Amino acid sequence: MARQPLLPKYKGAGGYALGPGEVAIQRPHLAQIIGDCTAIWPYIEHDMSIALAGLLDTKSPAALGVFAALRGFRSQRDVLEGAAKAVLNADEVDLIAACLSAIWTAQRARDDIAHGLWGVLLEEPDLLLWIANADYAVWNAAAIAAGGGGDEHAELAKKLFVYTKRDLLMARDALMAARNVSFEMSMYCQWRPGRPQTREAIRDQLLKRPLVRQALDHLIAARSR
């Protein structure tokens, strides 16, 4: 279940507070889950850089530095898919594309968590408030311009969303599942003869991941239309 608008479902949930530190101070058990979600993603990015190094057959700091400097998952995905197409066969390219598609799904949830503004519902210990950066900026600018004399908080409430503890746990689980995919993808891309595990075994592990299997089936079905 994804986050839900504050209104009308949570209209009677009581007062709320937005601001730096509110979640960490008042809801540390939920702040920890948010921290977990943001902490997982750098490991996924690291795995993707290792995958690229494997595809390029290089340990060059320059190559990895260029990848690390890319902003946004789409650019990173395009670079990885381009490298895969240059050195892998068609089935392997599809496998890498499926892995990246699975990672992309979790990345969108992570972006919301990392880049939104958080608050608390004072009477609901397992619910958190969330608002997109852009929406909060527009509201805050208008509230400052109005001098605080209007009903600006009623307008703010229209842009607020609610995350339940379950929502956050599901996001964390999705990111951990994506990290498993990214790690095995990196092992596949950097595989060389003589390593204990065969490349076929790593491929089979990836194909057993529901996220990868579903993404691959979707890719094949889309191509056949």
PDB file of N, CA and C in Angstrom, residues 12-84:
ATOM      1  N   GLY A  12      -9.524  13.725  10.879  1.00  0.00           N
ATOM      2  CA  GLY A  12      -9.683  13.802  12.329  1.00  0.00           C
ATOM      3  C   GLY A  12      -8.516  13.248  13.108  1.00  0.00           C
ATOM      4  N   ALA A  13      -7.335  13.185  12.494  1.00  0.00           N
ATOM      5  CA  ALA A  13      -6.183  12.562  13.149  1.00  0.00           C
ATOM      6  C   ALA A  13      -5.511  13.464  14.172  1.00  0.00           C
ATOM      7  N   GLY A  14      -5.979  14.694  14.327  1.00  0.00           N
ATOM      8  CA  GLY A  14      -5.382  15.597  15.311  1.00  0.00           C
ATOM      9  C   GLY A  14      -4.338  16.507  14.705  1.00  0.00           C
ATOM     10  N   GLY A  15      -3.590  17.188  15.579  1.00  0.00           N
ATOM     11  CA  GLY A  15      -2.592  18.142  15.119  1.00  0.00           C
ATOM     12  C   GLY A  15      -1.376  17.486  14.526  1.00  0.00           C
ATOM     13  N   TYR A  16      -0.575  18.296  13.855  1.00  0.00           N
ATOM     14  CA  TYR A  16       0.636  17.769  13.233  1.00  0.00           C
ATOM     15  C   TYR A  16       1.765  18.770  13.377  1.00  0.00           C
ATOM     16  N   ALA A  17       2.966  18.315  13.125  1.00  0.00           N
ATOM     17  CA  ALA A  17       4.145  19.171  13.185  1.00  0.00           C
ATOM     18  C   ALA A  17       5.086  18.805  12.053  1.00  0.00           C
ATOM     19  N   LEU A  18       5.505  19.825  11.322  1.00  0.00           N
ATOM     20  CA  LEU A  18       6.523  19.674  10.285  1.00  0.00           C
ATOM     21  C   LEU A  18       7.761  20.434  10.728  1.00  0.00           C
ATOM     22  N   GLY A  19       8.910  19.890  10.415  1.00  0.00           N
ATOM     23  CA  GLY A  19      10.123  20.620  10.747  1.00  0.00           C
ATOM     24  C   GLY A  19      11.294  19.683  10.964  1.00  0.00           C
ATOM     25  N   PRO A  20      12.521  20.217  10.833  1.00  0.00           N
ATOM     26  CA  PRO A  20      13.720  19.395  11.039  1.00  0.00           C
ATOM     27  C   PRO A  20      13.732  18.813  12.450  1.00  0.00           C
ATOM     28  N   GLY A  21      13.962  17.527  12.524  1.00  0.00           N
ATOM     29  CA  GLY A  21      14.086  16.885  13.825  1.00  0.00           C
ATOM     30  C   GLY A  21      12.809  16.350  14.421  1.00  0.00           C
ATOM     31  N   GLU A  22      11.659  16.732  13.867  1.00  0.00           N
ATOM     32  CA  GLU A  22      10.396  16.276  14.466  1.00  0.00           C
ATOM     33  C   GLU A  22      10.285  14.753  14.462  1.00  0.00           C
ATOM     34  N   VAL A  23      10.613  14.146  13.334  1.00  0.00           N
ATOM     35  CA  VAL A  23      10.489  12.689  13.235  1.00  0.00           C
ATOM     36  C   VAL A  23      11.525  12.004  14.116  1.00  0.00           C
ATOM     37  N   ALA A  24      12.763  12.471  14.053  1.00  0.00           N
ATOM     38  CA  ALA A  24      13.826  11.841  14.838  1.00  0.00           C
ATOM     39  C   ALA A  24      13.546  11.932  16.336  1.00  0.00           C
ATOM     40  N   ILE A  25      13.007  13.049  16.767  1.00  0.00           N
ATOM     41  CA  ILE A  25      12.771  13.254  18.200  1.00  0.00           C
ATOM     42  C   ILE A  25      11.503  12.550  18.667  1.00  0.00           C
ATOM     43  N   GLN A  26      10.429  12.709  17.898  1.00  0.00           N
ATOM     44  CA  GLN A  26       9.138  12.206  18.352  1.00  0.00           C
ATOM     45  C   GLN A  26       8.824  10.787  17.880  1.00  0.00           C
ATOM     46  N   ARG A  27       9.418  10.360  16.771  1.00  0.00           N
ATOM     47  CA  ARG A  27       9.124   9.034  16.232  1.00  0.00           C
ATOM     48  C   ARG A  27      10.414   8.327  15.834  1.00  0.00           C
ATOM     49  N   PRO A  28      11.321   8.108  16.780  1.00  0.00           N
ATOM     50  CA  PRO A  28      12.617   7.515  16.410  1.00  0.00           C
ATOM     51  C   PRO A  28      12.499   6.135  15.774  1.00  0.00           C
ATOM     52  N   HIS A  29      11.467   5.370  16.122  1.00  0.00           N
ATOM     53  CA  HIS A  29      11.317   4.031  15.539  1.00  0.00           C
ATOM     54  C   HIS A  29      10.998   4.111  14.053  1.00  0.00           C
ATOM     55  N   LEU A  30      10.324   5.192  13.627  1.00  0.00           N
ATOM     56  CA  LEU A  30      10.045   5.382  12.204  1.00  0.00           C
ATOM     57  C   LEU A  30      11.213   6.072  11.504  1.00  0.00           C
ATOM     58  N   ALA A  31      11.887   6.951  12.218  1.00  0.00           N
ATOM     59  CA  ALA A  31      13.067   7.612  11.647  1.00  0.00           C
ATOM     60  C   ALA A  31      14.135   6.583  11.287  1.00  0.00           C
ATOM     61  N   GLN A  32      14.240   5.537  12.090  1.00  0.00           N
ATOM     62  CA  GLN A  32      15.225   4.488  11.797  1.00  0.00           C
ATOM     63  C   GLN A  32      14.918   3.789  10.478  1.00  0.00           C
ATOM     64  N   ILE A  33      13.641   3.548  10.209  1.00  0.00           N
ATOM     65  CA  ILE A  33      13.282   2.879   8.948  1.00  0.00           C
ATOM     66  C   ILE A  33      13.598   3.789   7.768  1.00  0.00           C
ATOM     67  N   ILE A  34      13.295   5.089   7.896  1.00  0.00           N
ATOM     68  CA  ILE A  34      13.633   6.044   6.845  1.00  0.00           C
ATOM     69  C   ILE A  34      15.143   6.044   6.610  1.00  0.00           C
ATOM     70  N   GLY A  35      15.907   6.037   7.707  1.00  0.00           N
ATOM     71  CA  GLY A  35      17.363   5.999   7.586  1.00  0.00           C
ATOM     72  C   GLY A  35      17.844   4.745   6.885  1.00  0.00           C
ATOM     73  N   ASP A  36      17.221   3.612   7.206  1.00  0.00           N
ATOM     74  CA  ASP A  36      17.581   2.364   6.532  1.00  0.00           C
ATOM     75  C   ASP A  36      17.359   2.475   5.027  1.00  0.00           C
ATOM     76  N   CYS A  37      16.224   3.049   4.644  1.00  0.00           N
ATOM     77  CA  CYS A  37      15.894   3.169   3.216  1.00  0.00           C
ATOM     78  C   CYS A  37      16.923   4.009   2.481  1.00  0.00           C
ATOM     79  N   THR A  38      17.309   5.117   3.069  1.00  0.00           N
ATOM     80  CA  THR A  38      18.279   5.989   2.397  1.00  0.00           C
ATOM     81  C   THR A  38      19.683   5.386   2.419  1.00  0.00           C
ATOM     82  N   ALA A  39      19.965   4.552   3.426  1.00  0.00           N
ATOM     83  CA  ALA A  39      21.302   3.968   3.529  1.00  0.00           C
ATOM     84  C   ALA A  39      21.515   2.813   2.566  1.00  0.00           C
ATOM     85  N   ILE A  40      20.454   2.166   2.141  1.00  0.00           N
ATOM     86  CA  ILE A  40      20.592   1.015   1.237  1.00  0.00           C
ATOM     87  C   ILE A  40      21.003   1.454  -0.160  1.00  0.00           C
ATOM     88  N   TRP A  41      20.469   2.593  -0.621  1.00  0.00           N
ATOM     89  CA  TRP A  41      20.663   2.973  -2.013  1.00  0.00           C
ATOM     90  C   TRP A  41      22.126   3.148  -2.427  1.00  0.00           C
ATOM     91  N   PRO A  42      23.007   3.760  -1.619  1.00  0.00           N
ATOM     92  CA  PRO A  42      24.402   3.870  -2.045  1.00  0.00           C
ATOM     93  C   PRO A  42      25.063   2.529  -2.346  1.00  0.00           C
ATOM     94  N   TYR A  43      24.636   1.472  -1.650  1.00  0.00           N
ATOM     95  CA  TYR A  43      25.183   0.146  -1.948  1.00  0.00           C
ATOM     96  C   TYR A  43      24.726  -0.330  -3.331  1.00  0.00           C
ATOM     97  N   ILE A  44      23.493   0.008  -3.694  1.00  0.00           N
ATOM     98  CA  ILE A  44      23.002  -0.347  -5.027  1.00  0.00           C
ATOM     99  C   ILE A  44      23.797   0.394  -6.096  1.00  0.00           C
ATOM    100  N   GLU A  45      24.046   1.683  -5.866  1.00  0.00           N
ATOM    101  CA  GLU A  45      24.848   2.451  -6.822  1.00  0.00           C
ATOM    102  C   GLU A  45      26.265   1.890  -6.917  1.00  0.00           C
ATOM    103  N   HIS A  46      26.809   1.483  -5.788  1.00  0.00           N
ATOM    104  CA  HIS A  46      28.142   0.861  -5.803  1.00  0.00           C
ATOM    105  C   HIS A  46      28.126  -0.410  -6.646  1.00  0.00           C
ATOM    106  N   ASP A  47      27.112  -1.241  -6.453  1.00  0.00           N
ATOM    107  CA  ASP A  47      27.005  -2.471  -7.244  1.00  0.00           C
ATOM    108  C   ASP A  47      26.948  -2.156  -8.733  1.00  0.00           C
ATOM    109  N   MET A  48      26.201  -1.116  -9.104  1.00  0.00           N
ATOM    110  CA  MET A  48      26.091  -0.775 -10.525  1.00  0.00           C
ATOM    111  C   MET A  48      27.428  -0.303 -11.085  1.00  0.00           C
ATOM    112  N   SER A  49      28.204   0.418 -10.283  1.00  0.00           N
ATOM    113  CA  SER A  49      29.521   0.842 -10.760  1.00  0.00           C
ATOM    114  C   SER A  49      30.451  -0.353 -10.932  1.00  0.00           C
ATOM    115  N   ILE A  50      30.343  -1.337 -10.033  1.00  0.00           N
ATOM    116  CA  ILE A  50      31.149  -2.550 -10.164  1.00  0.00           C
ATOM    117  C   ILE A  50      30.712  -3.345 -11.397  1.00  0.00           C
ATOM    118  N   ALA A  51      29.396  -3.369 -11.645  1.00  0.00           N
ATOM    119  CA  ALA A  51      28.895  -4.041 -12.851  1.00  0.00           C
ATOM    120  C   ALA A  51      29.461  -3.390 -14.105  1.00  0.00           C
ATOM    121  N   LEU A  52      29.501  -2.060 -14.123  1.00  0.00           N
ATOM    122  CA  LEU A  52      30.049  -1.356 -15.286  1.00  0.00           C
ATOM    123  C   LEU A  52      31.531  -1.675 -15.460  1.00  0.00           C
ATOM    124  N   ALA A  53      32.267  -1.690 -14.353  1.00  0.00           N
ATOM    125  CA  ALA A  53      33.698  -2.028 -14.438  1.00  0.00           C
ATOM    126  C   ALA A  53      33.885  -3.426 -15.020  1.00  0.00           C
ATOM    127  N   GLY A  54      33.000  -4.354 -14.632  1.00  0.00           N
ATOM    128  CA  GLY A  54      33.093  -5.699 -15.184  1.00  0.00           C
ATOM    129  C   GLY A  54      32.806  -5.736 -16.671  1.00  0.00           C
ATOM    130  N   LEU A  55      31.794  -5.003 -17.094  1.00  0.00           N
ATOM    131  CA  LEU A  55      31.449  -4.979 -18.516  1.00  0.00           C
ATOM    132  C   LEU A  55      32.561  -4.335 -19.345  1.00  0.00           C
ATOM    133  N   LEU A  56      33.185  -3.294 -18.788  1.00  0.00           N
ATOM    134  CA  LEU A  56      34.254  -2.604 -19.500  1.00  0.00           C
ATOM    135  C   LEU A  56      35.606  -3.293 -19.331  1.00  0.00           C
ATOM    136  N   ASP A  57      35.647  -4.305 -18.439  1.00  0.00           N
ATOM    137  CA  ASP A  57      36.890  -5.015 -18.146  1.00  0.00           C
ATOM    138  C   ASP A  57      37.978  -4.034 -17.722  1.00  0.00           C
ATOM    139  N   THR A  58      37.634  -3.194 -16.768  1.00  0.00           N
ATOM    140  CA  THR A  58      38.577  -2.179 -16.311  1.00  0.00           C
ATOM    141  C   THR A  58      38.465  -1.983 -14.809  1.00  0.00           C
ATOM    142  N   LYS A  59      39.578  -1.603 -14.225  1.00  0.00           N
ATOM    143  CA  LYS A  59      39.589  -1.172 -12.823  1.00  0.00           C
ATOM    144  C   LYS A  59      39.935   0.312 -12.741  1.00  0.00           C
ATOM    145  N   SER A  60      39.814   0.980 -13.861  1.00  0.00           N
ATOM    146  CA  SER A  60      40.223   2.379 -13.939  1.00  0.00           C
ATOM    147  C   SER A  60      39.390   3.263 -13.014  1.00  0.00           C
ATOM    148  N   PRO A  61      40.036   3.998 -12.109  1.00  0.00           N
ATOM    149  CA  PRO A  61      39.293   4.943 -11.274  1.00  0.00           C
ATOM    150  C   PRO A  61      38.566   5.994 -12.102  1.00  0.00           C
ATOM    151  N   ALA A  62      39.128   6.322 -13.270  1.00  0.00           N
ATOM    152  CA  ALA A  62      38.498   7.330 -14.114  1.00  0.00           C
ATOM    153  C   ALA A  62      37.133   6.859 -14.609  1.00  0.00           C
ATOM    154  N   ALA A  63      37.069   5.609 -15.062  1.00  0.00           N
ATOM    155  CA  ALA A  63      35.806   5.076 -15.569  1.00  0.00           C
ATOM    156  C   ALA A  63      34.755   5.025 -14.474  1.00  0.00           C
ATOM    157  N   LEU A  64      35.157   4.560 -13.285  1.00  0.00           N
ATOM    158  CA  LEU A  64      34.217   4.492 -12.170  1.00  0.00           C
ATOM    159  C   LEU A  64      33.848   5.882 -11.677  1.00  0.00           C
ATOM    160  N   GLY A  65      34.800   6.807 -11.775  1.00  0.00           N
ATOM    161  CA  GLY A  65      34.513   8.176 -11.359  1.00  0.00           C
ATOM    162  C   GLY A  65      33.483   8.839 -12.255  1.00  0.00           C
ATOM    163  N   VAL A  66      33.573   8.577 -13.551  1.00  0.00           N
ATOM    164  CA  VAL A  66      32.587   9.127 -14.485  1.00  0.00           C
ATOM    165  C   VAL A  66      31.201   8.578 -14.162  1.00  0.00           C
ATOM    166  N   PHE A  67      31.117   7.289 -13.901  1.00  0.00           N
ATOM    167  CA  PHE A  67      29.821   6.686 -13.574  1.00  0.00           C
ATOM    168  C   PHE A  67      29.266   7.287 -12.281  1.00  0.00           C
ATOM    169  N   ALA A  68      30.128   7.431 -11.282  1.00  0.00           N
ATOM    170  CA  ALA A  68      29.680   7.977  -9.999  1.00  0.00           C
ATOM    171  C   ALA A  68      29.198   9.417 -10.140  1.00  0.00           C
ATOM    172  N   ALA A  69      29.742  10.123 -11.126  1.00  0.00           N
ATOM    173  CA  ALA A  69      29.365  11.525 -11.310  1.00  0.00           C
ATOM    174  C   ALA A  69      28.029  11.691 -12.022  1.00  0.00           C
ATOM    175  N   LEU A  70      27.538  10.615 -12.633  1.00  0.00           N
ATOM    176  CA  LEU A  70      26.256  10.705 -13.319  1.00  0.00           C
ATOM    177  C   LEU A  70      25.147  10.946 -12.312  1.00  0.00           C
ATOM    178  N   ARG A  71      24.274  11.884 -12.600  1.00  0.00           N
ATOM    179  CA  ARG A  71      23.186  12.219 -11.701  1.00  0.00           C
ATOM    180  C   ARG A  71      21.889  11.612 -12.220  1.00  0.00           C
ATOM    181  N   GLY A  72      21.268  10.807 -11.415  1.00  0.00           N
ATOM    182  CA  GLY A  72      19.993  10.225 -11.801  1.00  0.00           C
ATOM    183  C   GLY A  72      20.142   8.804 -12.288  1.00  0.00           C
ATOM    184  N   PHE A  73      19.202   7.972 -11.897  1.00  0.00           N
ATOM    185  CA  PHE A  73      19.272   6.554 -12.238  1.00  0.00           C
ATOM    186  C   PHE A  73      19.129   6.328 -13.736  1.00  0.00           C
ATOM    187  N   ARG A  74      18.340   7.153 -14.414  1.00  0.00           N
ATOM    188  CA  ARG A  74      18.153   6.933 -15.852  1.00  0.00           C
ATOM    189  C   ARG A  74      19.473   7.017 -16.606  1.00  0.00           C
ATOM    190  N   SER A  75      20.293   7.997 -16.259  1.00  0.00           N
ATOM    191  CA  SER A  75      21.597   8.117 -16.919  1.00  0.00           C
ATOM    192  C   SER A  75      22.481   6.922 -16.601  1.00  0.00           C
ATOM    193  N   GLN A  76      22.488   6.501 -15.341  1.00  0.00           N
ATOM    194  CA  GLN A  76      23.285   5.339 -14.963  1.00  0.00           C
ATOM    195  C   GLN A  76      22.792   4.088 -15.684  1.00  0.00           C
ATOM    196  N   ARG A  77      21.483   3.946 -15.766  1.00  0.00           N
ATOM    197  CA  ARG A  77      20.912   2.786 -16.457  1.00  0.00           C
ATOM    198  C   ARG A  77      21.298   2.793 -17.929  1.00  0.00           C
ATOM    199  N   ASP A  78      21.219   3.938 -18.574  1.00  0.00           N
ATOM    200  CA  ASP A  78      21.557   4.027 -19.997  1.00  0.00           C
ATOM    201  C   ASP A  78      23.016   3.637 -20.242  1.00  0.00           C
ATOM    202  N   VAL A  79      23.903   4.082 -19.356  1.00  0.00           N
ATOM    203  CA  VAL A  79      25.319   3.743 -19.509  1.00  0.00           C
ATOM    204  C   VAL A  79      25.531   2.235 -19.361  1.00  0.00           C
ATOM    205  N   LEU A  80      24.902   1.654 -18.347  1.00  0.00           N
ATOM    206  CA  LEU A  80      25.053   0.212 -18.130  1.00  0.00           C
ATOM    207  C   LEU A  80      24.467  -0.596 -19.286  1.00  0.00           C
ATOM    208  N   GLU A  81      23.289  -0.206 -19.743  1.00  0.00           N
ATOM    209  CA  GLU A  81      22.679  -0.945 -20.854  1.00  0.00           C
ATOM    210  C   GLU A  81      23.510  -0.788 -22.123  1.00  0.00           C
ATOM    211  N   GLY A  82      24.063   0.397 -22.343  1.00  0.00           N
ATOM    212  CA  GLY A  82      24.913   0.594 -23.515  1.00  0.00           C
ATOM    213  C   GLY A  82      26.154  -0.269 -23.468  1.00  0.00           C
ATOM    214  N   ALA A  83      26.775  -0.363 -22.288  1.00  0.00           N
ATOM    215  CA  ALA A  83      27.961  -1.207 -22.144  1.00  0.00           C
ATOM    216  C   ALA A  83      27.595  -2.681 -22.325  1.00  0.00           C
ATOM    217  N   ALA A  84      26.450  -3.087 -21.781  1.00  0.00           N
ATOM    218  CA  ALA A  84      26.010  -4.481 -21.917  1.00  0.00           C
ATOM    219  C   ALA A  84      25.800  -4.841 -23.383  1.00  0.00           C
TER     220      ALA A  84
END
